[in-house]
Amino acid sequence: MPQITSTDEYQDLFDIDANLNRLVKNIELLNYINPLNIEREKKQFFSSKYNYEPEFNYPKLKFNGYKLHRLFFSQRLERIENESIRKLYEDVIYEYSGLIECIQTINQGRKFYYNSLKSFGTPTEKDIDNAKFILRFDDSDFDQEMLPMYSAKEAIDYFEEYSKRYDFNYNIKLSTNLSAAAMVLNNTQTLVLRKNHKFSLNQLKVLTNHEIGVHMVTTFNGLAQPLKIFSNGFPNNVETQEGLAVFSEYMSGCLTMKRLKELAYRVIAVDTLHKGYDFSATFDLLHNQYKLSRDKAFAITLRVHRGGGFTKDHKYLRGIKQVYKYAKSGGDLDILLTGKVSLEYKDTIKQLQDLGLAITSKYYTDAYVTNDNSNTNLDFILKSLK
């Protein structure tokens, strides 16, 4: 673990950082937001001819929300003398407080939706225009790599082989209670794969570059930092982290039009929440108007309606737009890989590094070394996003 040059000078900062680290351990949103009965409700939804409103069950809360709020806001931030670092920690506390409220209100309908809005926002008109612009492009080219043919067990073998390029160790587990094909749990360094999912070769390439090449890389880079805030997460880090992850797909040459359109459909689906669409109405829009298969339409609808209206999914498209433009203008990607950080705090991160309070990335996303994308359409689209 790297040491700073003068611990005494920043003792108050380290004490506050350690306090927040102890408090934040229980508020991994992904531990709570995935329903426990997806397959049963999916079966019932399909057998009802898409007119049934699914009733999802969720994991029980493992913390006292009120007590956690009180402990977060009792931190003596005035003891942090550096103004920009103090402001970062203020922002962080408000961010964590918002996540507590999100978790506390899962499955409480609009109450959860409003808390989700506070933490993740909702698509702007520009975001919706960008999504509709992407959906104009053709994605019908047949590719053998797109055929779903690999089991979750075979996917584990593929992930393990891919991960040999990085010298960190993480856990892999299978779950039936997953709304995505895969996800990384930051606080336990665990990759979770959906047990009953069939993966295509392209999806395995996408997921390894996305989940390991970025999410796991930033997890272990965050753990290597002197300050735990890098591991626990900066405000709005989802947008930057997902942008970096999709950019890794692009640079490694496995980002397809079909995948980019999926991110666009997520924006369209999130936008239905503020219009008051229920589960069936969002599914109907995707399945009947946009002609997605019923499984794909269900998966996207589930992602945005879980909990009562989860708006996070519009962040992927906005994130790749921002990271693509940042990287193409010569921006330093290393600084964005230092942990679960956000693009808007890059100057503060640089200041922390200059003060000896942060280090450069221990691990670097290997996809960023050379650009293997050969799809000129993707470049045209990403350059054209507003």
CSV table of N, CA, C and O in Angstrom, one decimal, residues 249-327:
chain,number,residue,atom,x,y,z
A,249,GLU,N,-14.9,-1.6,-25.0
A,249,GLU,CA,-15.5,-2.5,-26.0
A,249,GLU,C,-15.2,-1.9,-27.4
A,249,GLU,O,-14.8,-2.7,-28.3
A,250,TYR,N,-15.3,-0.6,-27.6
A,250,TYR,CA,-15.1,0.0,-28.8
A,250,TYR,C,-13.6,-0.2,-29.2
A,250,TYR,O,-13.3,-0.6,-30.4
A,251,MET,N,-12.7,0.1,-28.3
A,251,MET,CA,-11.2,0.1,-28.6
A,251,MET,C,-10.8,-1.4,-28.9
A,251,MET,O,-9.8,-1.6,-29.7
A,252,SER,N,-11.4,-2.4,-28.3
A,252,SER,CA,-11.0,-3.8,-28.5
A,252,SER,C,-11.7,-4.4,-29.8
A,252,SER,O,-11.4,-5.5,-30.1
A,253,GLY,N,-12.5,-3.6,-30.4
A,253,GLY,CA,-13.1,-4.0,-31.7
A,253,GLY,C,-14.3,-4.9,-31.6
A,253,GLY,O,-14.7,-5.6,-32.5
A,254,CYS,N,-14.9,-5.0,-30.3
A,254,CYS,CA,-16.1,-5.9,-30.2
A,254,CYS,C,-17.4,-5.1,-30.0
A,254,CYS,O,-18.4,-5.7,-29.9
A,255,LEU,N,-17.3,-3.8,-30.0
A,255,LEU,CA,-18.6,-3.0,-30.0
A,255,LEU,C,-19.2,-3.1,-31.3
A,255,LEU,O,-18.6,-2.8,-32.3
A,256,THR,N,-20.5,-3.5,-31.3
A,256,THR,CA,-21.2,-3.7,-32.6
A,256,THR,C,-22.4,-2.6,-32.6
A,256,THR,O,-22.7,-2.0,-31.6
A,257,MET,N,-23.0,-2.5,-33.8
A,257,MET,CA,-24.1,-1.6,-33.9
A,257,MET,C,-25.3,-2.2,-33.0
A,257,MET,O,-26.0,-1.4,-32.4
A,258,LYS,N,-25.4,-3.5,-33.0
A,258,LYS,CA,-26.5,-4.1,-32.2
A,258,LYS,C,-26.3,-3.7,-30.7
A,258,LYS,O,-27.3,-3.4,-30.0
A,259,ARG,N,-25.1,-3.7,-30.2
A,259,ARG,CA,-24.8,-3.4,-28.8
A,259,ARG,C,-25.1,-1.9,-28.6
A,259,ARG,O,-25.7,-1.5,-27.6
A,260,LEU,N,-24.6,-1.0,-29.5
A,260,LEU,CA,-24.8,0.4,-29.4
A,260,LEU,C,-26.3,0.7,-29.4
A,260,LEU,O,-26.8,1.6,-28.6
A,261,LYS,N,-27.0,0.0,-30.2
A,261,LYS,CA,-28.5,0.2,-30.3
A,261,LYS,C,-29.2,-0.2,-29.0
A,261,LYS,O,-30.1,0.4,-28.5
A,262,GLU,N,-28.6,-1.3,-28.4
A,262,GLU,CA,-29.2,-1.7,-27.1
A,262,GLU,C,-29.0,-0.6,-26.0
A,262,GLU,O,-30.0,-0.3,-25.2
A,263,LEU,N,-27.9,0.1,-26.0
A,263,LEU,CA,-27.7,1.2,-25.1
A,263,LEU,C,-28.7,2.4,-25.4
A,263,LEU,O,-29.2,3.0,-24.5
A,264,ALA,N,-29.0,2.5,-26.7
A,264,ALA,CA,-30.0,3.5,-27.1
A,264,ALA,C,-31.4,3.1,-26.7
A,264,ALA,O,-32.2,4.0,-26.2
A,265,TYR,N,-31.8,1.9,-26.8
A,265,TYR,CA,-33.1,1.4,-26.3
A,265,TYR,C,-33.2,1.6,-24.8
A,265,TYR,O,-34.3,1.9,-24.3
A,266,ARG,N,-32.1,1.5,-24.1
A,266,ARG,CA,-32.2,1.7,-22.6
A,266,ARG,C,-32.6,3.1,-22.3
A,266,ARG,O,-33.3,3.4,-21.4
A,267,VAL,N,-32.0,4.1,-23.1
A,267,VAL,CA,-32.4,5.5,-22.9
A,267,VAL,C,-33.9,5.7,-23.2
A,267,VAL,O,-34.6,6.4,-22.4
A,268,ILE,N,-34.4,5.1,-24.3
A,268,ILE,CA,-35.8,5.2,-24.6
A,268,ILE,C,-36.6,4.6,-23.5
A,268,ILE,O,-37.7,5.2,-23.1
A,269,ALA,N,-36.2,3.5,-23.0
A,269,ALA,CA,-36.9,2.8,-21.9
A,269,ALA,C,-37.0,3.6,-20.6
A,269,ALA,O,-38.0,3.8,-20.0
A,270,VAL,N,-35.8,4.2,-20.2
A,270,VAL,CA,-35.7,5.1,-19.0
A,270,VAL,C,-36.7,6.3,-19.2
A,270,VAL,O,-37.3,6.7,-18.3
A,271,ASP,N,-36.7,6.8,-20.4
A,271,ASP,CA,-37.6,8.0,-20.7
A,271,ASP,C,-39.1,7.7,-20.5
A,271,ASP,O,-39.8,8.6,-20.2
A,272,THR,N,-39.4,6.4,-20.6
A,272,THR,CA,-40.9,6.1,-20.4
A,272,THR,C,-41.3,6.2,-18.9
A,272,THR,O,-42.5,6.4,-18.6
A,273,LEU,N,-40.3,6.2,-18.0
A,273,LEU,CA,-40.6,6.2,-16.6
A,273,LEU,C,-41.3,7.6,-16.2
A,273,LEU,O,-42.3,7.6,-15.5
A,274,HIS,N,-40.7,8.7,-16.7
A,274,HIS,CA,-41.3,10.0,-16.3
A,274,HIS,C,-42.6,10.2,-17.0
A,274,HIS,O,-43.4,11.1,-16.6
A,275,LYS,N,-42.9,9.4,-18.1
A,275,LYS,CA,-44.1,9.5,-18.8
A,275,LYS,C,-45.2,8.7,-18.1
A,275,LYS,O,-46.4,8.7,-18.5
A,276,GLY,N,-44.8,8.0,-17.0
A,276,GLY,CA,-45.8,7.2,-16.3
A,276,GLY,C,-46.1,5.8,-16.8
A,276,GLY,O,-47.1,5.2,-16.4
A,277,TYR,N,-45.3,5.3,-17.8
A,277,TYR,CA,-45.5,4.0,-18.3
A,277,TYR,C,-45.3,2.9,-17.2
A,277,TYR,O,-44.4,3.0,-16.4
A,278,ASP,N,-46.2,1.9,-17.2
A,278,ASP,CA,-46.0,0.8,-16.3
A,278,ASP,C,-45.1,-0.3,-17.1
A,278,ASP,O,-44.7,0.0,-18.2
A,279,PHE,N,-44.9,-1.4,-16.5
A,279,PHE,CA,-44.0,-2.4,-17.0
A,279,PHE,C,-44.5,-2.8,-18.4
A,279,PHE,O,-43.8,-2.9,-19.4
A,280,SER,N,-45.8,-3.2,-18.5
A,280,SER,CA,-46.4,-3.7,-19.7
A,280,SER,C,-46.3,-2.6,-20.8
A,280,SER,O,-46.0,-3.0,-22.0
A,281,ALA,N,-46.5,-1.4,-20.5
A,281,ALA,CA,-46.4,-0.3,-21.6
A,281,ALA,C,-45.0,-0.1,-22.1
A,281,ALA,O,-44.8,0.1,-23.3
A,282,THR,N,-44.0,-0.2,-21.2
A,282,THR,CA,-42.6,0.0,-21.7
A,282,THR,C,-42.3,-1.2,-22.6
A,282,THR,O,-41.7,-1.1,-23.6
A,283,PHE,N,-42.7,-2.4,-22.1
A,283,PHE,CA,-42.4,-3.7,-22.9
A,283,PHE,C,-43.1,-3.6,-24.2
A,283,PHE,O,-42.5,-3.9,-25.3
A,284,ASP,N,-44.3,-3.1,-24.3
A,284,ASP,CA,-45.1,-3.0,-25.5
A,284,ASP,C,-44.4,-2.0,-26.5
A,284,ASP,O,-44.3,-2.3,-27.7
A,285,LEU,N,-43.9,-0.9,-26.0
A,285,LEU,CA,-43.1,0.0,-26.8
A,285,LEU,C,-41.9,-0.6,-27.5
A,285,LEU,O,-41.7,-0.5,-28.7
A,286,LEU,N,-41.1,-1.4,-26.7
A,286,LEU,CA,-39.9,-2.0,-27.2
A,286,LEU,C,-40.2,-3.2,-28.1
A,286,LEU,O,-39.6,-3.4,-29.1
A,287,HIS,N,-41.2,-4.0,-27.7
A,287,HIS,CA,-41.5,-5.2,-28.5
A,287,HIS,C,-42.3,-5.0,-29.7
A,287,HIS,O,-42.0,-5.5,-30.8
A,288,ASN,N,-43.4,-4.2,-29.6
A,288,ASN,CA,-44.3,-4.0,-30.8
A,288,ASN,C,-43.9,-2.8,-31.7
A,288,ASN,O,-44.0,-2.9,-32.9
A,289,GLN,N,-43.4,-1.7,-31.0
A,289,GLN,CA,-43.1,-0.5,-31.9
A,289,GLN,C,-41.7,-0.6,-32.4
A,289,GLN,O,-41.4,-0.4,-33.6
A,290,TYR,N,-40.7,-1.0,-31.5
A,290,TYR,CA,-39.3,-1.1,-32.0
A,290,TYR,C,-38.9,-2.5,-32.4
A,290,TYR,O,-37.8,-2.7,-32.8
A,291,LYS,N,-39.8,-3.4,-32.3
A,291,LYS,CA,-39.7,-4.8,-32.9
A,291,LYS,C,-38.5,-5.6,-32.2
A,291,LYS,O,-37.8,-6.4,-32.9
A,292,LEU,N,-38.2,-5.3,-30.9
A,292,LEU,CA,-37.3,-6.2,-30.2
A,292,LEU,C,-37.9,-7.5,-29.9
A,292,LEU,O,-39.1,-7.6,-29.7
A,293,SER,N,-37.1,-8.5,-29.8
A,293,SER,CA,-37.6,-9.9,-29.4
A,293,SER,C,-38.2,-9.7,-28.0
A,293,SER,O,-37.8,-8.8,-27.3
A,294,ARG,N,-39.1,-10.6,-27.7
A,294,ARG,CA,-39.7,-10.5,-26.4
A,294,ARG,C,-38.7,-10.7,-25.2
A,294,ARG,O,-38.9,-10.0,-24.2
A,295,ASP,N,-37.7,-11.5,-25.4
A,295,ASP,CA,-36.7,-11.7,-24.4
A,295,ASP,C,-35.9,-10.4,-24.2
A,295,ASP,O,-35.6,-10.0,-23.1
A,296,LYS,N,-35.5,-9.8,-25.3
A,296,LYS,CA,-34.7,-8.6,-25.2
A,296,LYS,C,-35.5,-7.4,-24.7
A,296,LYS,O,-35.0,-6.7,-23.8
A,297,ALA,N,-36.8,-7.4,-25.1
A,297,ALA,CA,-37.7,-6.3,-24.6
A,297,ALA,C,-37.9,-6.5,-23.1
A,297,ALA,O,-37.9,-5.5,-22.3
A,298,PHE,N,-38.1,-7.7,-22.7
A,298,PHE,CA,-38.3,-8.0,-21.2
A,298,PHE,C,-37.1,-7.6,-20.4
A,298,PHE,O,-37.2,-7.0,-19.4
A,299,ALA,N,-35.9,-8.0,-20.9
A,299,ALA,CA,-34.6,-7.7,-20.2
A,299,ALA,C,-34.4,-6.2,-20.0
A,299,ALA,O,-34.1,-5.7,-18.9
A,300,ILE,N,-34.7,-5.4,-21.0
A,300,ILE,CA,-34.5,-3.9,-20.9
A,300,ILE,C,-35.5,-3.3,-20.0
A,300,ILE,O,-35.3,-2.5,-19.2
A,301,THR,N,-36.8,-3.8,-20.2
A,301,THR,CA,-37.9,-3.3,-19.4
A,301,THR,C,-37.6,-3.6,-17.9
A,301,THR,O,-37.9,-2.8,-17.0
A,302,LEU,N,-37.2,-4.8,-17.6
A,302,LEU,CA,-36.9,-5.2,-16.2
A,302,LEU,C,-35.8,-4.3,-15.7
A,302,LEU,O,-35.9,-3.8,-14.5
A,303,ARG,N,-34.7,-4.0,-16.4
A,303,ARG,CA,-33.6,-3.2,-15.9
A,303,ARG,C,-34.1,-1.8,-15.5
A,303,ARG,O,-33.7,-1.3,-14.5
A,304,VAL,N,-35.1,-1.2,-16.2
A,304,VAL,CA,-35.5,0.1,-15.9
A,304,VAL,C,-36.7,0.2,-14.9
A,304,VAL,O,-36.8,1.2,-14.2
A,305,HIS,N,-37.5,-0.9,-14.8
A,305,HIS,CA,-38.6,-0.9,-13.9
A,305,HIS,C,-38.3,-1.5,-12.6
A,305,HIS,O,-39.1,-1.4,-11.6
A,306,ARG,N,-37.2,-2.2,-12.4
A,306,ARG,CA,-36.9,-2.8,-11.2
A,306,ARG,C,-36.8,-1.8,-10.1
A,306,ARG,O,-36.4,-0.6,-10.3
A,307,GLY,N,-37.2,-2.2,-8.9
A,307,GLY,CA,-37.2,-1.3,-7.7
A,307,GLY,C,-38.4,-0.3,-7.7
A,307,GLY,O,-38.7,0.2,-6.6
A,308,GLY,N,-38.9,0.0,-8.8
A,308,GLY,CA,-40.0,1.0,-8.9
A,308,GLY,C,-39.7,2.1,-9.9
A,308,GLY,O,-40.5,3.0,-10.1
A,309,GLY,N,-38.6,1.9,-10.6
A,309,GLY,CA,-38.2,2.9,-11.7
A,309,GLY,C,-36.7,3.3,-11.5
A,309,GLY,O,-36.4,4.2,-10.8
A,310,PHE,N,-35.8,2.5,-12.1
A,310,PHE,CA,-34.4,2.7,-11.9
A,310,PHE,C,-33.8,3.4,-13.2
A,310,PHE,O,-33.8,2.8,-14.2
A,311,THR,N,-33.4,4.6,-13.0
A,311,THR,CA,-33.0,5.5,-14.2
A,311,THR,C,-31.5,5.4,-14.6
A,311,THR,O,-31.1,6.0,-15.5
A,312,LYS,N,-30.8,4.5,-13.9
A,312,LYS,CA,-29.3,4.5,-14.2
A,312,LYS,C,-29.0,4.2,-15.6
A,312,LYS,O,-27.9,4.6,-16.1
A,313,ASP,N,-29.8,3.4,-16.3
A,313,ASP,CA,-29.4,2.9,-17.6
A,313,ASP,C,-29.2,3.9,-18.7
A,313,ASP,O,-28.6,3.6,-19.8
A,314,HIS,N,-29.6,5.1,-18.5
A,314,HIS,CA,-29.4,6.1,-19.6
A,314,HIS,C,-27.9,6.6,-19.5
A,314,HIS,O,-27.4,7.3,-20.4
A,315,LYS,N,-27.2,6.3,-18.4
A,315,LYS,CA,-25.9,6.8,-18.2
A,315,LYS,C,-24.8,6.1,-19.2
A,315,LYS,O,-23.8,6.7,-19.4
A,316,TYR,N,-25.1,5.0,-19.7
A,316,TYR,CA,-24.2,4.3,-20.5
A,316,TYR,C,-23.9,5.1,-21.8
A,316,TYR,O,-22.8,5.3,-22.2
A,317,LEU,N,-25.0,5.5,-22.4
A,317,LEU,CA,-24.8,6.2,-23.7
A,317,LEU,C,-24.2,7.6,-23.5
A,317,LEU,O,-23.3,8.0,-24.2
A,318,ARG,N,-24.6,8.3,-22.4
A,318,ARG,CA,-24.0,9.6,-22.1
A,318,ARG,C,-22.5,9.4,-21.7
A,318,ARG,O,-21.7,10.2,-22.1
A,319,GLY,N,-22.3,8.3,-21.0
A,319,GLY,CA,-20.9,8.1,-20.6
A,319,GLY,C,-20.0,7.8,-21.8
A,319,GLY,O,-18.9,8.4,-21.9
A,320,ILE,N,-20.4,6.9,-22.7
A,320,ILE,CA,-19.5,6.7,-23.9
A,320,ILE,C,-19.3,7.9,-24.7
A,320,ILE,O,-18.2,8.2,-25.3
A,321,LYS,N,-20.3,8.7,-24.8
A,321,LYS,CA,-20.2,10.0,-25.6
A,321,LYS,C,-19.1,10.9,-25.0
A,321,LYS,O,-18.2,11.4,-25.7
A,322,GLN,N,-19.2,11.0,-23.6
A,322,GLN,CA,-18.2,11.9,-23.0
A,322,GLN,C,-16.8,11.3,-23.0
A,322,GLN,O,-15.8,12.0,-23.3
A,323,VAL,N,-16.7,10.0,-22.7
A,323,VAL,CA,-15.3,9.4,-22.7
A,323,VAL,C,-14.7,9.4,-24.1
A,323,VAL,O,-13.5,9.6,-24.2
A,324,TYR,N,-15.5,9.1,-25.1
A,324,TYR,CA,-15.0,9.0,-26.5
A,324,TYR,C,-14.4,10.4,-26.9
A,324,TYR,O,-13.3,10.5,-27.4
A,325,LYS,N,-15.2,11.5,-26.6
A,325,LYS,CA,-14.7,12.8,-26.9
A,325,LYS,C,-13.5,13.2,-26.1
A,325,LYS,O,-12.6,13.9,-26.6
A,326,TYR,N,-13.5,12.8,-24.8
A,326,TYR,CA,-12.4,13.1,-24.0
A,326,TYR,C,-11.1,12.4,-24.5
A,326,TYR,O,-10.0,13.0,-24.6
A,327,ALA,N,-11.2,11.1,-24.8
A,327,ALA,CA,-10.1,10.4,-25.3
A,327,ALA,C,-9.6,10.9,-26.6
A,327,ALA,O,-8.4,11.0,-26.9
